[in-house]
mmCIF file with all atom_site columns, C-alpha atoms in Angstrom:
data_model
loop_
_atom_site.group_PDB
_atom_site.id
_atom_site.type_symbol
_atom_site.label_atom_id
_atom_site.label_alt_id
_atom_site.label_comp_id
_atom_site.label_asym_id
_atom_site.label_entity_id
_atom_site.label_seq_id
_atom_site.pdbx_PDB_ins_code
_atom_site.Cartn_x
_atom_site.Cartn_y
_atom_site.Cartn_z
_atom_site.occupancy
_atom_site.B_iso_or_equiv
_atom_site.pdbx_formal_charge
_atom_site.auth_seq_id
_atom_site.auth_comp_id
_atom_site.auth_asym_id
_atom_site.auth_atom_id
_atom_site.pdbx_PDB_model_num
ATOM 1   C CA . UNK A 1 1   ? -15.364 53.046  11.213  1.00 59.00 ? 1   UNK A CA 1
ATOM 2   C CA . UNK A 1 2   ? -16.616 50.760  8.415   1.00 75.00 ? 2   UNK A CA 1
ATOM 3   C CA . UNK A 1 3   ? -13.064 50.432  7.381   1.00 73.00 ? 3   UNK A CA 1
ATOM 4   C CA . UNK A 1 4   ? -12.001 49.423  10.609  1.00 71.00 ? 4   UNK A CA 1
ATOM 5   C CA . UNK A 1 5   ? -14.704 47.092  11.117  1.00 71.00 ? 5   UNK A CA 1
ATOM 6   C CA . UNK A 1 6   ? -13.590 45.105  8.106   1.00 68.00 ? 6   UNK A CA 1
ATOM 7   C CA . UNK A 1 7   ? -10.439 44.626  8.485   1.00 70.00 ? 7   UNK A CA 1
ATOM 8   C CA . UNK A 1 8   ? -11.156 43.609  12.066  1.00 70.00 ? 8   UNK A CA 1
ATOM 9   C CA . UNK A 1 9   ? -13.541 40.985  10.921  1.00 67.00 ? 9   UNK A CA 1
ATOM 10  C CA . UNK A 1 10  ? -11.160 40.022  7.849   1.00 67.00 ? 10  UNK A CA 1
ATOM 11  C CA . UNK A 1 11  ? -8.232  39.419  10.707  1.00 74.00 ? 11  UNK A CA 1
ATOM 12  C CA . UNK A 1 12  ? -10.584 37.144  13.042  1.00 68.00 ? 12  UNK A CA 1
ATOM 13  C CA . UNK A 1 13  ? -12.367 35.192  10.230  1.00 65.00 ? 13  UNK A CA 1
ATOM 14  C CA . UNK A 1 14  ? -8.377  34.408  9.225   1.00 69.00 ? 14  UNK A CA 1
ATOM 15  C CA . UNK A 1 15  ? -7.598  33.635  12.387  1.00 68.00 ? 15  UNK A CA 1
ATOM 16  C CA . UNK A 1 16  ? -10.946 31.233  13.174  1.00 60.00 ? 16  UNK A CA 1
ATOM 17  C CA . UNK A 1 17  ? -10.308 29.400  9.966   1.00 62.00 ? 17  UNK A CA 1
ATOM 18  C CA . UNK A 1 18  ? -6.749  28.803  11.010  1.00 68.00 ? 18  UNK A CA 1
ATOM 19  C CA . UNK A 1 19  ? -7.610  27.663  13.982  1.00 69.00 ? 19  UNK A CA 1
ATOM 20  C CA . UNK A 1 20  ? -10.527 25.569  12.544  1.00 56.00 ? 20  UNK A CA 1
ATOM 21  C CA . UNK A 1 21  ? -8.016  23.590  10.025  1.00 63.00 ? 21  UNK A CA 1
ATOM 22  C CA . UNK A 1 22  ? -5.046  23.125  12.586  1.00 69.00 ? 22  UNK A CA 1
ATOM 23  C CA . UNK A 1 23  ? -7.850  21.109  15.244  1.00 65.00 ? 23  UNK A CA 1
ATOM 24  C CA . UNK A 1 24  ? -9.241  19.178  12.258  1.00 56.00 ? 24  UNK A CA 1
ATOM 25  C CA . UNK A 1 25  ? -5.780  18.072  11.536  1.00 63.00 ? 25  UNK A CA 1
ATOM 26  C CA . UNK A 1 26  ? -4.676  17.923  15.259  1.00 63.00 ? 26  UNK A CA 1
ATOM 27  C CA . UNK A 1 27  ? -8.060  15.464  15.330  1.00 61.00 ? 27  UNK A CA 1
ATOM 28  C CA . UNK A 1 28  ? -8.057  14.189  12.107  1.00 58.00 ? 28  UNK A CA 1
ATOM 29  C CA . UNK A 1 29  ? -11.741 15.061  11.890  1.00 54.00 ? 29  UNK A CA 1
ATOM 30  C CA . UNK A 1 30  ? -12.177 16.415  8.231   1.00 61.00 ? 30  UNK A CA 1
ATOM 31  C CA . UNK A 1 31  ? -14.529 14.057  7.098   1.00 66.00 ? 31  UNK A CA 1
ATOM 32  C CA . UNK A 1 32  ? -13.827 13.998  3.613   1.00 67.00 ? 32  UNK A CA 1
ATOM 33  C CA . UNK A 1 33  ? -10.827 12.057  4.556   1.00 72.00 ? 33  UNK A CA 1
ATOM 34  C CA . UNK A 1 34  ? -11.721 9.677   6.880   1.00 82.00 ? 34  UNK A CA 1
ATOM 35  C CA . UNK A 1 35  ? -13.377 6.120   5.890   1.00 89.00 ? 35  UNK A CA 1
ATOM 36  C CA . UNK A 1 36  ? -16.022 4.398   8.204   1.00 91.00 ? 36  UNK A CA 1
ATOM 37  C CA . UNK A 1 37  ? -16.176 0.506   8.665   1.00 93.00 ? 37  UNK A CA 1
ATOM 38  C CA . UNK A 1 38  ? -19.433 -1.407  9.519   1.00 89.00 ? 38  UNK A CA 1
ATOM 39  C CA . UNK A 1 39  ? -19.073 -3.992  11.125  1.00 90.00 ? 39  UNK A CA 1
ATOM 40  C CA . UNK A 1 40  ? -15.681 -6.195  12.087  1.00 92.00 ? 40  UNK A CA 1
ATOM 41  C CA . UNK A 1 41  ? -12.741 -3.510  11.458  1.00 94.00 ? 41  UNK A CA 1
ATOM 42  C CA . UNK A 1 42  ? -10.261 -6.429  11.836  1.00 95.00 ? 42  UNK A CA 1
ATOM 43  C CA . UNK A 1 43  ? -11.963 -7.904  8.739   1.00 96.00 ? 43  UNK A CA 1
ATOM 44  C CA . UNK A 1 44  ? -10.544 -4.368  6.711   1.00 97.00 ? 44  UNK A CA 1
ATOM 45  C CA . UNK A 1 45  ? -6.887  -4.667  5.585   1.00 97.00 ? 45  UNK A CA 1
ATOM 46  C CA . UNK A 1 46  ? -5.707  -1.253  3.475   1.00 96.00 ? 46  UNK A CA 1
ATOM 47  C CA . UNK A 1 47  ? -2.172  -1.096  2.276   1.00 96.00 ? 47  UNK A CA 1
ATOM 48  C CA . UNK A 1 48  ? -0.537  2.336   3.838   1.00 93.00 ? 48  UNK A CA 1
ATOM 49  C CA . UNK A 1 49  ? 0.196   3.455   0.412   1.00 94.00 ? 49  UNK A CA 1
ATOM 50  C CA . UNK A 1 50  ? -3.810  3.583   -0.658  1.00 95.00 ? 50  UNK A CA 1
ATOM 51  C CA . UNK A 1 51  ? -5.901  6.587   -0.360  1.00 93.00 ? 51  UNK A CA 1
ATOM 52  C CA . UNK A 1 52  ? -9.670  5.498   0.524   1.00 93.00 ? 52  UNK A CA 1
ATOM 53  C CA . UNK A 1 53  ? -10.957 9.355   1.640   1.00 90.00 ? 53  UNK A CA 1
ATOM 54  C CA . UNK A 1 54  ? -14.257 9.020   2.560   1.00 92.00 ? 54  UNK A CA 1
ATOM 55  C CA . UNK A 1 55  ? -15.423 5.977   1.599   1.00 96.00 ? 55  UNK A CA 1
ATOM 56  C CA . UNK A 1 56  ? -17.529 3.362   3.809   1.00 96.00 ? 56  UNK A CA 1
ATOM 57  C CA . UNK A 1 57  ? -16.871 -0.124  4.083   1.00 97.00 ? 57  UNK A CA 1
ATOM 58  C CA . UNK A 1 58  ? -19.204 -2.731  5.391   1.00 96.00 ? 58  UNK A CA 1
ATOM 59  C CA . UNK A 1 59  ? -17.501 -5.818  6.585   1.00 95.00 ? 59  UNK A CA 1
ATOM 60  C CA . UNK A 1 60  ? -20.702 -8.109  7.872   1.00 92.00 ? 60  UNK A CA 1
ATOM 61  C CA . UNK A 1 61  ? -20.287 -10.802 5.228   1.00 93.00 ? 61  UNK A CA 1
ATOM 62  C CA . UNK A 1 62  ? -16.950 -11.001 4.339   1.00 95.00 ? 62  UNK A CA 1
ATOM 63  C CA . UNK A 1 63  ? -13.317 -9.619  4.620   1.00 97.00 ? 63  UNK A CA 1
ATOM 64  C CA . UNK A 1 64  ? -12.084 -6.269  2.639   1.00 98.00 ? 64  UNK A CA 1
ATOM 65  C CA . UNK A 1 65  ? -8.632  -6.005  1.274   1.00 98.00 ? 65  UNK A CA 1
ATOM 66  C CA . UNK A 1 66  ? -7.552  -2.527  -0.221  1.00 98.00 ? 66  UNK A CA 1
ATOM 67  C CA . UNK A 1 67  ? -3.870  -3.280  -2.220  1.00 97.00 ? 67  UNK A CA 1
ATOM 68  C CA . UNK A 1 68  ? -0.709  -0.531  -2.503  1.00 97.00 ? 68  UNK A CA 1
ATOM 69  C CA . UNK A 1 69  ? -1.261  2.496   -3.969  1.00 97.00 ? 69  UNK A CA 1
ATOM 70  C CA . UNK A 1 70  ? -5.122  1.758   -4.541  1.00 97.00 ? 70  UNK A CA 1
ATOM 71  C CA . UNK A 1 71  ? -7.499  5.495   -4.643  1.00 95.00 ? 71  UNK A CA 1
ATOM 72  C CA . UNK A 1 72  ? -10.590 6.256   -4.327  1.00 97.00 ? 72  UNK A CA 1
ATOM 73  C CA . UNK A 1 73  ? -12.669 9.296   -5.088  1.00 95.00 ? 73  UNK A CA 1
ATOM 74  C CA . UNK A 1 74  ? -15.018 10.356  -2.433  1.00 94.00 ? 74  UNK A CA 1
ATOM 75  C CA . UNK A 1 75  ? -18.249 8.635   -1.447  1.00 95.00 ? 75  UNK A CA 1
ATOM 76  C CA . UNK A 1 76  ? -16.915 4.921   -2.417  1.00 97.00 ? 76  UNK A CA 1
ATOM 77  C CA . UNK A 1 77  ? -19.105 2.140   -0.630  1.00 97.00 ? 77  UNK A CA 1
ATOM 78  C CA . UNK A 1 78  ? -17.711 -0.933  -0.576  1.00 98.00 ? 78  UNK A CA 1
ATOM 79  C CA . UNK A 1 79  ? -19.778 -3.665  0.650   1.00 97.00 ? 79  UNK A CA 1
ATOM 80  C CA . UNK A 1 80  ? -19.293 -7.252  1.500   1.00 95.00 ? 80  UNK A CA 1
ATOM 81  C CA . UNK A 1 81  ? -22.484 -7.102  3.946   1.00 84.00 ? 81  UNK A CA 1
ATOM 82  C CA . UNK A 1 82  ? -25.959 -8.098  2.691   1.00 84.00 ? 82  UNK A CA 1
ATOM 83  C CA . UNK A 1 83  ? -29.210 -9.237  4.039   1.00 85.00 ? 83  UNK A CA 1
ATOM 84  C CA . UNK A 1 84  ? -31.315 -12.169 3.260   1.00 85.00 ? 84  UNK A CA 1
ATOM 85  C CA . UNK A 1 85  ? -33.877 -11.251 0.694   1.00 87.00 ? 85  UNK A CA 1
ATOM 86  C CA . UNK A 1 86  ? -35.968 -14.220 1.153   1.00 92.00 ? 86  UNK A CA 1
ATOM 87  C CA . UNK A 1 87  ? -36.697 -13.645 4.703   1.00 91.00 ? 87  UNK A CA 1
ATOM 88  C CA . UNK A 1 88  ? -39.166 -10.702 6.023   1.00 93.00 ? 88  UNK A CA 1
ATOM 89  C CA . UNK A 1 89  ? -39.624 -8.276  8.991   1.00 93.00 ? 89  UNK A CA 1
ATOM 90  C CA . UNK A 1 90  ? -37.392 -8.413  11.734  1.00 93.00 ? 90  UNK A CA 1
ATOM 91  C CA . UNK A 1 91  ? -36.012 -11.582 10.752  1.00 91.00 ? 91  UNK A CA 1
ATOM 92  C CA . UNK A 1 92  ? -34.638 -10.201 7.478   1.00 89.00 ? 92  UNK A CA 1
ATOM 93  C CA . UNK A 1 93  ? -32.810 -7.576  9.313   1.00 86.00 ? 93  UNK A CA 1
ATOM 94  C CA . UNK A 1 94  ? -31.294 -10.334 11.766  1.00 87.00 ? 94  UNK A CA 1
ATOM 95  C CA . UNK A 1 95  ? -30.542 -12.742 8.860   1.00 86.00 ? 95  UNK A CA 1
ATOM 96  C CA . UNK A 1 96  ? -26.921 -11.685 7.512   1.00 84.00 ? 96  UNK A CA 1
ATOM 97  C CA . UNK A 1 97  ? -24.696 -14.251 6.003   1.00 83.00 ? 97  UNK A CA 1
ATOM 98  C CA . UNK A 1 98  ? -21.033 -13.392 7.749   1.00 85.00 ? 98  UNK A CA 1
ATOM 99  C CA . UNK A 1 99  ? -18.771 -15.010 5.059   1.00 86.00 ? 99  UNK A CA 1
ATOM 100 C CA . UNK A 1 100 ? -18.615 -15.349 1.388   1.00 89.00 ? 100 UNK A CA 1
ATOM 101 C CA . UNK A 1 101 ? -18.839 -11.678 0.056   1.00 94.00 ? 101 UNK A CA 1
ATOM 102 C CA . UNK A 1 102 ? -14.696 -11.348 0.026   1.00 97.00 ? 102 UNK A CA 1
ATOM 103 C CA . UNK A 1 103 ? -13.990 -7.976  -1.917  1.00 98.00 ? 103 UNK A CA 1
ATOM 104 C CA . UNK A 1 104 ? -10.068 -7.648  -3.221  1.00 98.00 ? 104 UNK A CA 1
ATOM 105 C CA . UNK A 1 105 ? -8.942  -4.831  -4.503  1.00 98.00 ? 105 UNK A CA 1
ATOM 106 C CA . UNK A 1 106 ? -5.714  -4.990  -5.885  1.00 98.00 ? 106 UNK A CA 1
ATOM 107 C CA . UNK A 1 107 ? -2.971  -2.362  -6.373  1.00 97.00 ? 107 UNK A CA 1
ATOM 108 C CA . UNK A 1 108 ? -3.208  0.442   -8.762  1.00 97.00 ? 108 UNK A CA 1
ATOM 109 C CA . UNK A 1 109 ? -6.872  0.054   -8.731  1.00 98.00 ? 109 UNK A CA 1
ATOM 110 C CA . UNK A 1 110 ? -9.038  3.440   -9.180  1.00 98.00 ? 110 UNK A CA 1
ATOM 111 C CA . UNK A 1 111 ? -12.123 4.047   -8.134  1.00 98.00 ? 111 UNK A CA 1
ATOM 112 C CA . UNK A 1 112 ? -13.549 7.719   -9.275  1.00 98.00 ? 112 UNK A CA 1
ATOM 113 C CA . UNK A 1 113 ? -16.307 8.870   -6.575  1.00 97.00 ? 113 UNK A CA 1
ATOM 114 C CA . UNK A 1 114 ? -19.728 7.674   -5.921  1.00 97.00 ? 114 UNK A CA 1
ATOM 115 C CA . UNK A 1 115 ? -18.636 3.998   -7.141  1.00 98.00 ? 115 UNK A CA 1
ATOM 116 C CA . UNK A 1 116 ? -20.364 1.192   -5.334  1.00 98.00 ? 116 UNK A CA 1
ATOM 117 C CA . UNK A 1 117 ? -18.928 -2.462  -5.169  1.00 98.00 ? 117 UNK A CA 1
ATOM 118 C CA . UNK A 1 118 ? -20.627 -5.387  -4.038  1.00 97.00 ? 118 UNK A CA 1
ATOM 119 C CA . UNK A 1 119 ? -19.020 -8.637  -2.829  1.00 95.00 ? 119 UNK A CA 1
ATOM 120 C CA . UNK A 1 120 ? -18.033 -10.896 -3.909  1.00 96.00 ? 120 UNK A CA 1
ATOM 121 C CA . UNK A 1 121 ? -15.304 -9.692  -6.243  1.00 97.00 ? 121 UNK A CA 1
ATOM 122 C CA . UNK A 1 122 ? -12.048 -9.228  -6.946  1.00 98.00 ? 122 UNK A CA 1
ATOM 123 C CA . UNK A 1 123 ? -10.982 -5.829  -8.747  1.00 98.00 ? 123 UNK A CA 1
ATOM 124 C CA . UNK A 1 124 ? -7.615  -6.664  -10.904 1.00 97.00 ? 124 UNK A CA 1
ATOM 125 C CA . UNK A 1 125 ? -4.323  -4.822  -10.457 1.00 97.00 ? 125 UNK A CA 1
ATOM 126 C CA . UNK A 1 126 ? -4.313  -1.214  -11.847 1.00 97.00 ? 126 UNK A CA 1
ATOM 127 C CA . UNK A 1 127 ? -8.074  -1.401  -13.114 1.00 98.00 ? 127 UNK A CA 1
ATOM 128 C CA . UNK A 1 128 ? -10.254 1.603   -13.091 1.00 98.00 ? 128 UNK A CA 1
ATOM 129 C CA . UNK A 1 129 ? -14.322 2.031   -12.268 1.00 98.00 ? 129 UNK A CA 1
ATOM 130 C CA . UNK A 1 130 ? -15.660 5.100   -13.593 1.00 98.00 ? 130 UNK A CA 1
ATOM 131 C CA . UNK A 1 131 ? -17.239 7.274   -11.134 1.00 97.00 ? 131 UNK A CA 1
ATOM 132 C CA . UNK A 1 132 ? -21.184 6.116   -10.435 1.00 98.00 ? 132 UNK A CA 1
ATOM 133 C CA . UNK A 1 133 ? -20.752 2.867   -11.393 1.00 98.00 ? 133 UNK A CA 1
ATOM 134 C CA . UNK A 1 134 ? -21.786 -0.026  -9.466  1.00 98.00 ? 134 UNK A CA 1
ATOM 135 C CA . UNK A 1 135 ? -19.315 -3.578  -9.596  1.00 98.00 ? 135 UNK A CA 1
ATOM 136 C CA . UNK A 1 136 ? -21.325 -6.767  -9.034  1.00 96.00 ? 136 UNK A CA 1
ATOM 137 C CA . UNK A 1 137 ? -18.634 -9.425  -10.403 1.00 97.00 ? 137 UNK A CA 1
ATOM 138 C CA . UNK A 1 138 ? -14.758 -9.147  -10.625 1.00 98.00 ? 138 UNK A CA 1
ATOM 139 C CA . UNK A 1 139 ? -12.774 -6.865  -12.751 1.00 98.00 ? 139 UNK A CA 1
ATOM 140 C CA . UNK A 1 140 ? -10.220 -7.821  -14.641 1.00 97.00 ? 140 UNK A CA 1
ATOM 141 C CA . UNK A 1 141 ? -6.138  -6.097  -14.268 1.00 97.00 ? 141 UNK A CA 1
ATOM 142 C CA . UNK A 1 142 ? -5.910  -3.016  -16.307 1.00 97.00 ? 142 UNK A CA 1
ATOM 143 C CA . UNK A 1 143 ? -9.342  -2.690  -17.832 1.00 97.00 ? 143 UNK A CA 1
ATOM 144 C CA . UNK A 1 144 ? -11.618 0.585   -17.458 1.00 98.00 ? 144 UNK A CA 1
ATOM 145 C CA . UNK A 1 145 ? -15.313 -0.317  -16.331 1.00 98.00 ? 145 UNK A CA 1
ATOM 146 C CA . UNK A 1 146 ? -18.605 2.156   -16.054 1.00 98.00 ? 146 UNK A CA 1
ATOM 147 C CA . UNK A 1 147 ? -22.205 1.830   -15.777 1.00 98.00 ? 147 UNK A CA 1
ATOM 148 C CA . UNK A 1 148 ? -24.943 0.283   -13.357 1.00 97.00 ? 148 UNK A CA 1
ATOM 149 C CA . UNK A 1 149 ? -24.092 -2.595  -13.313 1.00 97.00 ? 149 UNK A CA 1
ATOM 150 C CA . UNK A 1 150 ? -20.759 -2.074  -14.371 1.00 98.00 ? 150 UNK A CA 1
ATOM 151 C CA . UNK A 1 151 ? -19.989 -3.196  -17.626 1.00 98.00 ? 151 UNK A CA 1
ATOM 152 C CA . UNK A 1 152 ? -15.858 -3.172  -20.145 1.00 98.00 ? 152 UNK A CA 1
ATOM 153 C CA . UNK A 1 153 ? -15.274 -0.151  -21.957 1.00 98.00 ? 153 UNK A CA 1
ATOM 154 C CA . UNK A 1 154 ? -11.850 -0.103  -22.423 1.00 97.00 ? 154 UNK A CA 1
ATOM 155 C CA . UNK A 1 155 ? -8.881  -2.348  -22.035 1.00 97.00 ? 155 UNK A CA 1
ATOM 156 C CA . UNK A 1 156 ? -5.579  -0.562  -20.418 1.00 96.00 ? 156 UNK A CA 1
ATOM 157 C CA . UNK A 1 157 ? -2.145  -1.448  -22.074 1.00 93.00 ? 157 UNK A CA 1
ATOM 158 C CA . UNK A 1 158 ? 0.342   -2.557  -19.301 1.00 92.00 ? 158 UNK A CA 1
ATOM 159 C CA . UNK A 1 159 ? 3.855   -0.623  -18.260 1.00 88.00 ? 159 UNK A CA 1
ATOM 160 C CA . UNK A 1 160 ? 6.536   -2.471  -20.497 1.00 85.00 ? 160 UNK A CA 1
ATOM 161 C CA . UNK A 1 161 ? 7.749   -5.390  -18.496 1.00 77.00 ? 161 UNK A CA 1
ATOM 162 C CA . UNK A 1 162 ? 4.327   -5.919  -16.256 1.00 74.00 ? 162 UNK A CA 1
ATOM 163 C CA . UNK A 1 163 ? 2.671   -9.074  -16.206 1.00 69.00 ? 163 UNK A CA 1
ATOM 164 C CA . UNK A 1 164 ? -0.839  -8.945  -17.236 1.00 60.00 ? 164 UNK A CA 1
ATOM 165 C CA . UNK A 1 165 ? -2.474  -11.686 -14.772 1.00 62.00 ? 165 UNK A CA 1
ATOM 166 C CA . UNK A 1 166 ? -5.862  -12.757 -14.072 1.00 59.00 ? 166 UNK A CA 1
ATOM 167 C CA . UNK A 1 167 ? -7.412  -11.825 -10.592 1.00 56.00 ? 167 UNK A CA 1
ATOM 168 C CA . UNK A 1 168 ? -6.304  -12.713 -7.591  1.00 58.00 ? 168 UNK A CA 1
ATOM 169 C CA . UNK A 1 169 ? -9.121  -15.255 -7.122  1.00 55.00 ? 169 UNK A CA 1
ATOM 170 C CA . UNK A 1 170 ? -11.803 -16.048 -8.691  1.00 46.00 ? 170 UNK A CA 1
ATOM 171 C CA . UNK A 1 171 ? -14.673 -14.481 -6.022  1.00 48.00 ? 171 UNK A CA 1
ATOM 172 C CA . UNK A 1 172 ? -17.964 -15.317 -7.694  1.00 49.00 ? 172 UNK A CA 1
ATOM 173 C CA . UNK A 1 173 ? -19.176 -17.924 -10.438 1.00 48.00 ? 173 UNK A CA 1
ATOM 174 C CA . UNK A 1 174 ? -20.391 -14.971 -12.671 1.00 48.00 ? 174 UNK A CA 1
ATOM 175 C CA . UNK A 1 175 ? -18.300 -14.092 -15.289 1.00 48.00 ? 175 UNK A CA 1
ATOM 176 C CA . UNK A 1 176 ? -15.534 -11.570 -15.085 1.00 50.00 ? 176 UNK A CA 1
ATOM 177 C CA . UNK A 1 177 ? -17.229 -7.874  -15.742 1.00 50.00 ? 177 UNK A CA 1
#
Protein backbone atom coordinates (compact mmCIF):
# COMPACT_ATOMS: atom_id res chain seq x y z
CA UNK A 1 0.00 0.00 0.00
CA UNK A 2 2.93 2.36 0.71
CA UNK A 3 4.03 1.70 -2.77
CA UNK A 4 0.90 2.59 -4.16
CA UNK A 5 0.50 5.57 -2.16
CA UNK A 6 3.66 7.01 -3.65
CA UNK A 7 3.36 6.69 -6.82
CA UNK A 8 -0.16 8.07 -6.51
CA UNK A 9 1.12 11.15 -4.83
CA UNK A 10 4.29 11.28 -7.28
CA UNK A 11 1.52 11.28 -10.36
CA UNK A 12 -0.69 14.22 -8.74
CA UNK A 13 2.22 16.39 -7.43
CA UNK A 14 3.33 16.06 -11.45
CA UNK A 15 0.24 16.80 -12.50
CA UNK A 16 -0.43 20.02 -9.91
CA UNK A 17 2.90 21.43 -10.89
CA UNK A 18 1.95 21.16 -14.51
CA UNK A 19 -0.95 22.66 -14.07
CA UNK A 20 0.58 25.34 -11.74
CA UNK A 21 3.26 26.45 -14.59
CA UNK A 22 0.78 26.29 -17.66
CA UNK A 23 -1.78 29.12 -15.55
CA UNK A 24 1.31 31.15 -14.60
CA UNK A 25 2.16 31.29 -18.21
CA UNK A 26 -1.53 31.37 -19.43
CA UNK A 27 -1.49 34.62 -16.79
CA UNK A 28 1.81 35.65 -17.02
CA UNK A 29 1.91 35.75 -13.23
CA UNK A 30 5.47 34.33 -12.35
CA UNK A 31 6.72 37.14 -10.64
CA UNK A 32 10.21 36.81 -11.22
CA UNK A 33 9.45 37.96 -14.65
CA UNK A 34 7.27 40.63 -14.46
CA UNK A 35 8.47 44.43 -13.74
CA UNK A 36 6.24 46.91 -11.70
CA UNK A 37 6.04 50.73 -12.56
CA UNK A 38 5.26 53.46 -9.93
CA UNK A 39 3.84 55.96 -10.99
CA UNK A 40 3.08 57.27 -14.86
CA UNK A 41 3.57 53.89 -16.99
CA UNK A 42 3.43 56.09 -20.15
CA UNK A 43 6.59 57.76 -18.78
CA UNK A 44 8.40 53.86 -19.18
CA UNK A 45 9.60 53.14 -22.76
CA UNK A 46 11.49 49.42 -22.96
CA UNK A 47 12.73 48.29 -26.30
CA UNK A 48 10.97 44.65 -27.05
CA UNK A 49 14.32 43.18 -27.36
CA UNK A 50 15.32 44.02 -23.43
CA UNK A 51 14.79 41.68 -20.65
CA UNK A 52 13.92 43.75 -17.31
CA UNK A 53 12.53 40.43 -15.12
CA UNK A 54 11.59 41.65 -12.04
CA UNK A 55 12.73 44.83 -11.66
CA UNK A 56 10.67 48.03 -10.37
CA UNK A 57 10.64 51.24 -11.90
CA UNK A 58 9.47 54.43 -10.36
CA UNK A 59 8.51 57.04 -12.83
CA UNK A 60 7.33 60.15 -10.36
CA UNK A 61 10.16 62.48 -11.37
CA UNK A 62 11.11 61.76 -14.61
CA UNK A 63 10.79 59.51 -17.78
CA UNK A 64 12.56 55.85 -18.05
CA UNK A 65 13.96 54.62 -21.28
CA UNK A 66 15.24 50.90 -21.39
CA UNK A 67 17.34 50.56 -25.07
CA UNK A 68 17.48 47.08 -27.41
CA UNK A 69 18.74 44.21 -26.06
CA UNK A 70 19.30 45.88 -22.50
CA UNK A 71 19.11 42.88 -19.25
CA UNK A 72 18.70 42.96 -16.07
CA UNK A 73 19.22 40.52 -13.27
CA UNK A 74 16.47 40.26 -10.81
CA UNK A 75 15.55 42.81 -8.16
CA UNK A 76 16.79 45.99 -10.36
CA UNK A 77 15.16 49.34 -9.02
CA UNK A 78 15.33 51.95 -11.15
CA UNK A 79 14.26 55.19 -9.89
CA UNK A 80 13.66 58.58 -11.30
CA UNK A 81 11.16 59.40 -8.26
CA UNK A 82 12.42 61.18 -5.12
CA UNK A 83 11.11 63.20 -2.31
CA UNK A 84 12.05 66.52 -1.00
CA UNK A 85 14.51 66.14 1.79
CA UNK A 86 14.21 69.56 3.04
CA UNK A 87 10.62 69.41 3.78
CA UNK A 88 9.07 67.29 6.88
CA UNK A 89 5.94 65.25 7.84
CA UNK A 90 3.25 64.97 5.56
CA UNK A 91 4.46 67.61 3.45
CA UNK A 92 7.66 65.73 2.58
CA UNK A 93 5.68 62.84 1.43
CA UNK A 94 3.44 65.26 -0.82
CA UNK A 95 6.51 67.21 -2.07
CA UNK A 96 7.84 65.18 -5.26
CA UNK A 97 9.55 66.99 -8.01
CA UNK A 98 7.81 65.33 -11.39
CA UNK A 99 10.63 66.14 -13.90
CA UNK A 100 14.32 66.21 -14.02
CA UNK A 101 15.40 62.64 -12.83
CA UNK A 102 15.47 61.26 -16.74
CA UNK A 103 17.19 57.71 -16.50
CA UNK A 104 18.53 56.30 -20.17
CA UNK A 105 19.64 53.22 -20.49
CA UNK A 106 21.08 52.46 -23.61
CA UNK A 107 21.43 49.19 -25.57
CA UNK A 108 23.62 46.40 -24.55
CA UNK A 109 23.56 47.72 -21.11
CA UNK A 110 23.75 44.98 -18.14
CA UNK A 111 22.62 45.25 -15.04
CA UNK A 112 23.49 42.01 -12.68
CA UNK A 113 20.68 41.77 -9.81
CA UNK A 114 20.06 43.84 -6.83
CA UNK A 115 21.54 47.04 -8.79
CA UNK A 116 19.89 50.30 -7.89
CA UNK A 117 19.99 53.46 -10.22
CA UNK A 118 19.04 56.79 -9.36
CA UNK A 119 18.07 59.58 -11.78
CA UNK A 120 19.31 61.44 -13.28
CA UNK A 121 21.60 59.44 -15.53
CA UNK A 122 22.32 58.11 -18.54
CA UNK A 123 23.91 54.45 -18.64
CA UNK A 124 26.17 54.26 -22.04
CA UNK A 125 25.65 51.66 -24.77
CA UNK A 126 26.80 48.10 -23.81
CA UNK A 127 28.02 49.17 -20.18
CA UNK A 128 27.76 46.83 -17.31
CA UNK A 129 26.85 47.51 -13.30
CA UNK A 130 27.94 44.82 -11.18
CA UNK A 131 25.32 43.27 -9.17
CA UNK A 132 24.64 45.45 -5.68
CA UNK A 133 25.82 48.41 -6.90
CA UNK A 134 24.08 51.58 -6.70
CA UNK A 135 24.48 54.37 -9.99
CA UNK A 136 24.10 57.99 -8.88
CA UNK A 137 25.69 59.78 -12.12
CA UNK A 138 25.95 58.51 -15.78
CA UNK A 139 27.95 55.67 -17.05
CA UNK A 140 29.93 55.82 -19.70
CA UNK A 141 29.51 53.13 -23.22
CA UNK A 142 31.34 49.97 -22.59
CA UNK A 143 32.79 50.45 -19.14
CA UNK A 144 32.16 47.90 -16.11
CA UNK A 145 31.04 49.79 -12.81
CA UNK A 146 30.55 48.26 -9.00
CA UNK A 147 30.24 49.52 -5.62
CA UNK A 148 27.89 51.86 -3.45
CA UNK A 149 28.05 54.42 -5.00
CA UNK A 150 29.12 53.00 -8.06
CA UNK A 151 32.46 53.69 -8.99
CA UNK A 152 35.03 52.45 -12.89
CA UNK A 153 36.65 49.27 -12.63
CA UNK A 154 37.16 48.32 -15.91
CA UNK A 155 36.97 49.75 -19.36
CA UNK A 156 35.28 47.27 -22.15
CA UNK A 157 37.05 47.14 -25.64
CA UNK A 158 34.39 47.74 -28.41
CA UNK A 159 33.28 45.04 -31.35
CA UNK A 160 35.67 45.99 -34.34
CA UNK A 161 33.89 48.62 -36.32
CA UNK A 162 31.64 50.15 -33.22
CA UNK A 163 31.77 53.62 -32.43
CA UNK A 164 32.74 54.33 -28.97
CA UNK A 165 30.44 57.55 -28.17
CA UNK A 166 29.76 59.49 -25.19
CA UNK A 167 26.20 59.20 -23.57
CA UNK A 168 23.29 59.96 -24.96
CA UNK A 169 22.95 63.16 -22.90
CA UNK A 170 24.52 64.52 -20.46
CA UNK A 171 21.71 63.91 -17.37
CA UNK A 172 23.39 65.46 -14.35
CA UNK A 173 26.28 68.12 -13.76
CA UNK A 174 28.29 65.45 -11.76
CA UNK A 175 30.88 63.90 -13.48
CA UNK A 176 30.55 60.77 -15.51
CA UNK A 177 30.93 57.60 -12.91
Amino acid sequence: MKLLDRMLRGRVDRLVAESLAEQLEKEQLDALYRYRVHSDRARLQIHPTAVVNNALFNTGGGTITVGEYAFFGHFVAVLAGGHDMEKFGRERQLAIPRTGHDIVIEDGVWLASHVLVLGPCTIGEHAVVAGGSLVRHDVEPYTVVAGRPATVVRRLTPPQGAVRRPPARPASGAPPT
